[in-house]
């Protein structure tokens, strides 16, 4: 679990800034977008790292995909649980549509699984699975402002979408 939180040689594909977020490097690439490590700098030297998911350019041309990204952000922002990656902002800069999430320092469960081929401690696997289930339960039991169930279903539960922080806590994303 001592994986470096930032790629040793960040890829510099994509924009350098998205609004107030400075792109540092690429973290992951998926079907809908690319996730970048980004920094927000504020007054008096304040800085904070975030993960910014940018919709792929060819999908950003389709209003339906932009709406899906916005829906994902709106719904995920309502979930406040230690086993769910928090969404903190949404925006667009030029043709780039993006979601800003908390940055989880640590690898995905997929990375941990690959790295520990010879030795996969059962207690680590059980802990990650329990945390993931807790996060999914929080999403699946989410209600609207009137207390009505939203009936959410996470349609992409995979080892790549479970992040294991250096604190040992697993968080579901996407």
PDB file of C-alpha atoms in Angstrom:
ATOM      1  CA  UNK A   1       0.000   0.000   0.000  1.00  0.00           C
ATOM      2  CA  UNK A   2       2.967   2.321  -0.364  1.00  0.00           C
ATOM      3  CA  UNK A   3       2.129   3.226  -3.942  1.00  0.00           C
ATOM      4  CA  UNK A   4       3.149   6.721  -4.979  1.00  0.00           C
ATOM      5  CA  UNK A   5       0.056   8.959  -5.027  1.00  0.00           C
ATOM      6  CA  UNK A   6       1.206  10.818  -8.120  1.00  0.00           C
ATOM      7  CA  UNK A   7       2.522   9.170 -11.297  1.00  0.00           C
ATOM      8  CA  UNK A   8       6.309   9.454 -11.382  1.00  0.00           C
ATOM      9  CA  UNK A   9       6.131  10.950 -14.862  1.00  0.00           C
ATOM     10  CA  UNK A  10       2.753  12.613 -15.219  1.00  0.00           C
ATOM     11  CA  UNK A  11       1.327  12.559 -18.706  1.00  0.00           C
ATOM     12  CA  UNK A  12       0.689  16.076 -19.917  1.00  0.00           C
ATOM     13  CA  UNK A  13      -2.235  15.283 -22.200  1.00  0.00           C
ATOM     14  CA  UNK A  14      -5.278  17.501 -21.951  1.00  0.00           C
ATOM     15  CA  UNK A  15      -5.689  21.053 -20.706  1.00  0.00           C
ATOM     16  CA  UNK A  16      -3.269  22.766 -18.319  1.00  0.00           C
ATOM     17  CA  UNK A  17      -6.033  24.580 -16.392  1.00  0.00           C
ATOM     18  CA  UNK A  18      -9.718  23.858 -15.974  1.00  0.00           C
ATOM     19  CA  UNK A  19     -11.143  26.996 -14.469  1.00  0.00           C
ATOM     20  CA  UNK A  20      -9.405  27.432 -11.113  1.00  0.00           C
ATOM     21  CA  UNK A  21      -7.921  23.911 -11.136  1.00  0.00           C
ATOM     22  CA  UNK A  22      -4.354  23.428 -12.356  1.00  0.00           C
ATOM     23  CA  UNK A  23      -3.843  20.027 -13.966  1.00  0.00           C
ATOM     24  CA  UNK A  24      -0.778  18.246 -12.586  1.00  0.00           C
ATOM     25  CA  UNK A  25      -0.980  14.882 -14.367  1.00  0.00           C
ATOM     26  CA  UNK A  26      -3.179  12.066 -15.567  1.00  0.00           C
ATOM     27  CA  UNK A  27      -4.341   9.507 -12.999  1.00  0.00           C
ATOM     28  CA  UNK A  28      -6.653   7.243 -14.994  1.00  0.00           C
ATOM     29  CA  UNK A  29      -8.590   6.903 -18.211  1.00  0.00           C
ATOM     30  CA  UNK A  30     -12.002   5.330 -18.591  1.00  0.00           C
ATOM     31  CA  UNK A  31     -14.911   4.988 -20.970  1.00  0.00           C
ATOM     32  CA  UNK A  32     -16.453   8.408 -20.285  1.00  0.00           C
ATOM     33  CA  UNK A  33     -13.453  10.470 -19.371  1.00  0.00           C
ATOM     34  CA  UNK A  34      -9.954  11.006 -18.097  1.00  0.00           C
ATOM     35  CA  UNK A  35      -9.199  11.633 -14.427  1.00  0.00           C
ATOM     36  CA  UNK A  36      -6.457  14.125 -13.640  1.00  0.00           C
ATOM     37  CA  UNK A  37      -4.699  15.094 -10.455  1.00  0.00           C
ATOM     38  CA  UNK A  38      -5.322  18.810 -10.033  1.00  0.00           C
ATOM     39  CA  UNK A  39      -4.380  21.532  -7.605  1.00  0.00           C
ATOM     40  CA  UNK A  40      -6.502  24.399  -6.425  1.00  0.00           C
ATOM     41  CA  UNK A  41      -4.471  27.317  -5.095  1.00  0.00           C
ATOM     42  CA  UNK A  42      -6.041  29.963  -2.921  1.00  0.00           C
ATOM     43  CA  UNK A  43      -5.080  32.861  -0.760  1.00  0.00           C
ATOM     44  CA  UNK A  44      -2.049  32.894   1.549  1.00  0.00           C
ATOM     45  CA  UNK A  45      -0.440  29.872  -0.089  1.00  0.00           C
ATOM     46  CA  UNK A  46      -3.465  27.604   0.467  1.00  0.00           C
ATOM     47  CA  UNK A  47      -3.373  24.548  -1.792  1.00  0.00           C
ATOM     48  CA  UNK A  48      -5.469  21.412  -2.061  1.00  0.00           C
ATOM     49  CA  UNK A  49      -5.320  18.433  -4.399  1.00  0.00           C
ATOM     50  CA  UNK A  50      -8.386  17.106  -6.204  1.00  0.00           C
ATOM     51  CA  UNK A  51      -9.209  14.473  -8.794  1.00  0.00           C
ATOM     52  CA  UNK A  52     -10.871  16.014 -11.848  1.00  0.00           C
ATOM     53  CA  UNK A  53     -12.817  13.795 -14.235  1.00  0.00           C
ATOM     54  CA  UNK A  54     -12.985  15.385 -17.695  1.00  0.00           C
ATOM     55  CA  UNK A  55     -15.495  14.098 -20.212  1.00  0.00           C
ATOM     56  CA  UNK A  56     -13.802  12.801 -23.386  1.00  0.00           C
ATOM     57  CA  UNK A  57     -13.923  15.433 -26.154  1.00  0.00           C
ATOM     58  CA  UNK A  58     -15.913  13.267 -28.573  1.00  0.00           C
ATOM     59  CA  UNK A  59     -18.547  12.663 -25.855  1.00  0.00           C
ATOM     60  CA  UNK A  60     -18.653  16.326 -24.833  1.00  0.00           C
ATOM     61  CA  UNK A  61     -20.142  17.060 -28.269  1.00  0.00           C
ATOM     62  CA  UNK A  62     -23.172  14.946 -27.360  1.00  0.00           C
ATOM     63  CA  UNK A  63     -25.673  16.712 -25.045  1.00  0.00           C
ATOM     64  CA  UNK A  64     -26.801  13.353 -23.635  1.00  0.00           C
ATOM     65  CA  UNK A  65     -23.312  12.573 -22.302  1.00  0.00           C
ATOM     66  CA  UNK A  66     -22.923  16.036 -20.811  1.00  0.00           C
ATOM     67  CA  UNK A  67     -26.273  15.528 -19.079  1.00  0.00           C
ATOM     68  CA  UNK A  68     -25.108  12.127 -17.783  1.00  0.00           C
ATOM     69  CA  UNK A  69     -21.954  13.692 -16.332  1.00  0.00           C
ATOM     70  CA  UNK A  70     -23.993  16.434 -14.661  1.00  0.00           C
ATOM     71  CA  UNK A  71     -26.459  13.892 -13.267  1.00  0.00           C
ATOM     72  CA  UNK A  72     -23.556  11.820 -11.906  1.00  0.00           C
ATOM     73  CA  UNK A  73     -22.156  14.899 -10.177  1.00  0.00           C
ATOM     74  CA  UNK A  74     -25.484  16.062  -8.739  1.00  0.00           C
ATOM     75  CA  UNK A  75     -26.345  12.632  -7.369  1.00  0.00           C
ATOM     76  CA  UNK A  76     -22.861  11.807  -6.069  1.00  0.00           C
ATOM     77  CA  UNK A  77     -22.632  15.193  -4.330  1.00  0.00           C
ATOM     78  CA  UNK A  78     -25.629  14.182  -2.190  1.00  0.00           C
ATOM     79  CA  UNK A  79     -23.837  11.127  -0.803  1.00  0.00           C
ATOM     80  CA  UNK A  80     -21.877  11.911   2.352  1.00  0.00           C
ATOM     81  CA  UNK A  81     -20.205   8.711   3.486  1.00  0.00           C
ATOM     82  CA  UNK A  82     -16.604   7.775   4.382  1.00  0.00           C
ATOM     83  CA  UNK A  83     -16.644   4.934   1.820  1.00  0.00           C
ATOM     84  CA  UNK A  84     -17.758   7.082  -1.127  1.00  0.00           C
ATOM     85  CA  UNK A  85     -15.483   9.493  -2.981  1.00  0.00           C
ATOM     86  CA  UNK A  86     -16.954  12.951  -2.434  1.00  0.00           C
ATOM     87  CA  UNK A  87     -17.898  15.161  -5.374  1.00  0.00           C
ATOM     88  CA  UNK A  88     -17.119  18.791  -4.566  1.00  0.00           C
ATOM     89  CA  UNK A  89     -17.655  20.738  -7.782  1.00  0.00           C
ATOM     90  CA  UNK A  90     -18.766  20.548 -11.380  1.00  0.00           C
ATOM     91  CA  UNK A  91     -17.937  22.842 -14.237  1.00  0.00           C
ATOM     92  CA  UNK A  92     -16.874  23.465 -17.768  1.00  0.00           C
ATOM     93  CA  UNK A  93     -13.999  25.372 -19.230  1.00  0.00           C
ATOM     94  CA  UNK A  94     -14.142  25.928 -22.959  1.00  0.00           C
ATOM     95  CA  UNK A  95     -15.283  22.618 -24.446  1.00  0.00           C
ATOM     96  CA  UNK A  96     -14.219  20.636 -21.360  1.00  0.00           C
ATOM     97  CA  UNK A  97     -16.945  19.411 -18.994  1.00  0.00           C
ATOM     98  CA  UNK A  98     -15.695  18.093 -15.658  1.00  0.00           C
ATOM     99  CA  UNK A  99     -16.446  16.841 -12.157  1.00  0.00           C
ATOM    100  CA  UNK A 100     -14.157  17.680  -9.241  1.00  0.00           C
ATOM    101  CA  UNK A 101     -13.798  14.989  -6.565  1.00  0.00           C
ATOM    102  CA  UNK A 102     -11.806  14.545  -3.406  1.00  0.00           C
ATOM    103  CA  UNK A 103      -8.363  13.145  -4.175  1.00  0.00           C
ATOM    104  CA  UNK A 104      -7.838   9.756  -2.552  1.00  0.00           C
ATOM    105  CA  UNK A 105      -4.144   9.230  -1.987  1.00  0.00           C
ATOM    106  CA  UNK A 106      -3.586   5.559  -2.718  1.00  0.00           C
ATOM    107  CA  UNK A 107      -4.091   2.940  -5.415  1.00  0.00           C
ATOM    108  CA  UNK A 108      -7.208   1.360  -6.832  1.00  0.00           C
ATOM    109  CA  UNK A 109      -8.115  -2.106  -5.617  1.00  0.00           C
ATOM    110  CA  UNK A 110      -7.251  -3.337  -9.133  1.00  0.00           C
ATOM    111  CA  UNK A 111      -3.690  -2.066  -8.684  1.00  0.00           C
ATOM    112  CA  UNK A 112      -3.402  -3.650  -5.230  1.00  0.00           C
ATOM    113  CA  UNK A 113      -4.712  -6.944  -6.604  1.00  0.00           C
ATOM    114  CA  UNK A 114      -2.136  -6.990  -9.423  1.00  0.00           C
ATOM    115  CA  UNK A 115       0.752  -6.018  -7.141  1.00  0.00           C
ATOM    116  CA  UNK A 116       0.013  -8.719  -4.591  1.00  0.00           C
ATOM    117  CA  UNK A 117      -0.358 -11.741  -6.888  1.00  0.00           C
ATOM    118  CA  UNK A 118       1.776 -13.971  -4.683  1.00  0.00           C
ATOM    119  CA  UNK A 119       0.338 -12.775  -1.405  1.00  0.00           C
ATOM    120  CA  UNK A 120      -3.236 -11.557  -1.086  1.00  0.00           C
ATOM    121  CA  UNK A 121      -4.006 -11.120   2.610  1.00  0.00           C
ATOM    122  CA  UNK A 122      -7.545 -12.189   3.366  1.00  0.00           C
ATOM    123  CA  UNK A 123      -7.998  -9.477   6.000  1.00  0.00           C
ATOM    124  CA  UNK A 124      -7.154  -6.774   3.424  1.00  0.00           C
ATOM    125  CA  UNK A 125      -9.567  -8.220   0.863  1.00  0.00           C
ATOM    126  CA  UNK A 126     -12.385  -8.528   3.408  1.00  0.00           C
ATOM    127  CA  UNK A 127     -11.781  -4.978   4.659  1.00  0.00           C
ATOM    128  CA  UNK A 128     -11.907  -3.553   1.112  1.00  0.00           C
ATOM    129  CA  UNK A 129     -15.064  -5.527   0.321  1.00  0.00           C
ATOM    130  CA  UNK A 130     -16.824  -4.417   3.521  1.00  0.00           C
ATOM    131  CA  UNK A 131     -15.916  -0.765   2.897  1.00  0.00           C
ATOM    132  CA  UNK A 132     -17.128  -1.057  -0.699  1.00  0.00           C
ATOM    133  CA  UNK A 133     -20.426  -2.582   0.408  1.00  0.00           C
ATOM    134  CA  UNK A 134     -20.894   0.195   2.984  1.00  0.00           C
ATOM    135  CA  UNK A 135     -20.350   2.808   0.269  1.00  0.00           C
ATOM    136  CA  UNK A 136     -22.731   1.055  -2.113  1.00  0.00           C
ATOM    137  CA  UNK A 137     -25.341   0.827   0.642  1.00  0.00           C
ATOM    138  CA  UNK A 138     -25.063   4.584   1.182  1.00  0.00           C
ATOM    139  CA  UNK A 139     -25.684   5.160  -2.529  1.00  0.00           C
ATOM    140  CA  UNK A 140     -28.482   2.617  -2.813  1.00  0.00           C
ATOM    141  CA  UNK A 141     -30.381   4.045   0.177  1.00  0.00           C
ATOM    142  CA  UNK A 142     -30.009   7.700  -0.873  1.00  0.00           C
ATOM    143  CA  UNK A 143     -33.191   9.757  -0.710  1.00  0.00           C
ATOM    144  CA  UNK A 144     -34.305  13.031  -2.231  1.00  0.00           C
ATOM    145  CA  UNK A 145     -35.214  16.208  -0.325  1.00  0.00           C
ATOM    146  CA  UNK A 146     -38.649  14.776   0.532  1.00  0.00           C
ATOM    147  CA  UNK A 147     -37.209  11.513   1.851  1.00  0.00           C
ATOM    148  CA  UNK A 148     -38.238   9.461  -1.181  1.00  0.00           C
ATOM    149  CA  UNK A 149     -35.814   6.726  -2.245  1.00  0.00           C
ATOM    150  CA  UNK A 150     -33.850   7.527  -5.404  1.00  0.00           C
ATOM    151  CA  UNK A 151     -33.382   3.810  -6.227  1.00  0.00           C
ATOM    152  CA  UNK A 152     -29.793   4.303  -7.379  1.00  0.00           C
ATOM    153  CA  UNK A 153     -27.807   1.417  -8.793  1.00  0.00           C
ATOM    154  CA  UNK A 154     -24.049   1.643  -9.328  1.00  0.00           C
ATOM    155  CA  UNK A 155     -23.630   0.175 -12.793  1.00  0.00           C
ATOM    156  CA  UNK A 156     -19.843  -0.092 -12.817  1.00  0.00           C
ATOM    157  CA  UNK A 157     -18.682  -1.741  -9.592  1.00  0.00           C
ATOM    158  CA  UNK A 158     -15.190  -2.912 -10.476  1.00  0.00           C
ATOM    159  CA  UNK A 159     -11.754  -3.077  -8.827  1.00  0.00           C
ATOM    160  CA  UNK A 160     -10.761   0.027 -10.826  1.00  0.00           C
ATOM    161  CA  UNK A 161     -13.597   2.011  -9.193  1.00  0.00           C
ATOM    162  CA  UNK A 162     -12.617   1.131  -5.633  1.00  0.00           C
ATOM    163  CA  UNK A 163      -9.861   3.370  -4.304  1.00  0.00           C
ATOM    164  CA  UNK A 164      -7.894   2.305  -1.242  1.00  0.00           C
ATOM    165  CA  UNK A 165      -6.460   5.275   0.580  1.00  0.00           C
ATOM    166  CA  UNK A 166      -3.162   5.247   2.427  1.00  0.00           C
ATOM    167  CA  UNK A 167      -5.370   5.325   5.529  1.00  0.00           C
ATOM    168  CA  UNK A 168      -6.566   1.805   4.600  1.00  0.00           C
ATOM    169  CA  UNK A 169     -10.134   2.932   3.909  1.00  0.00           C
ATOM    170  CA  UNK A 170     -11.710   1.833   0.619  1.00  0.00           C
ATOM    171  CA  UNK A 171     -13.969   4.268  -1.224  1.00  0.00           C
ATOM    172  CA  UNK A 172     -16.257   3.611  -4.180  1.00  0.00           C
ATOM    173  CA  UNK A 173     -16.194   6.073  -7.059  1.00  0.00           C
ATOM    174  CA  UNK A 174     -17.726   6.635 -10.497  1.00  0.00           C
TER     175      UNK A 174
END
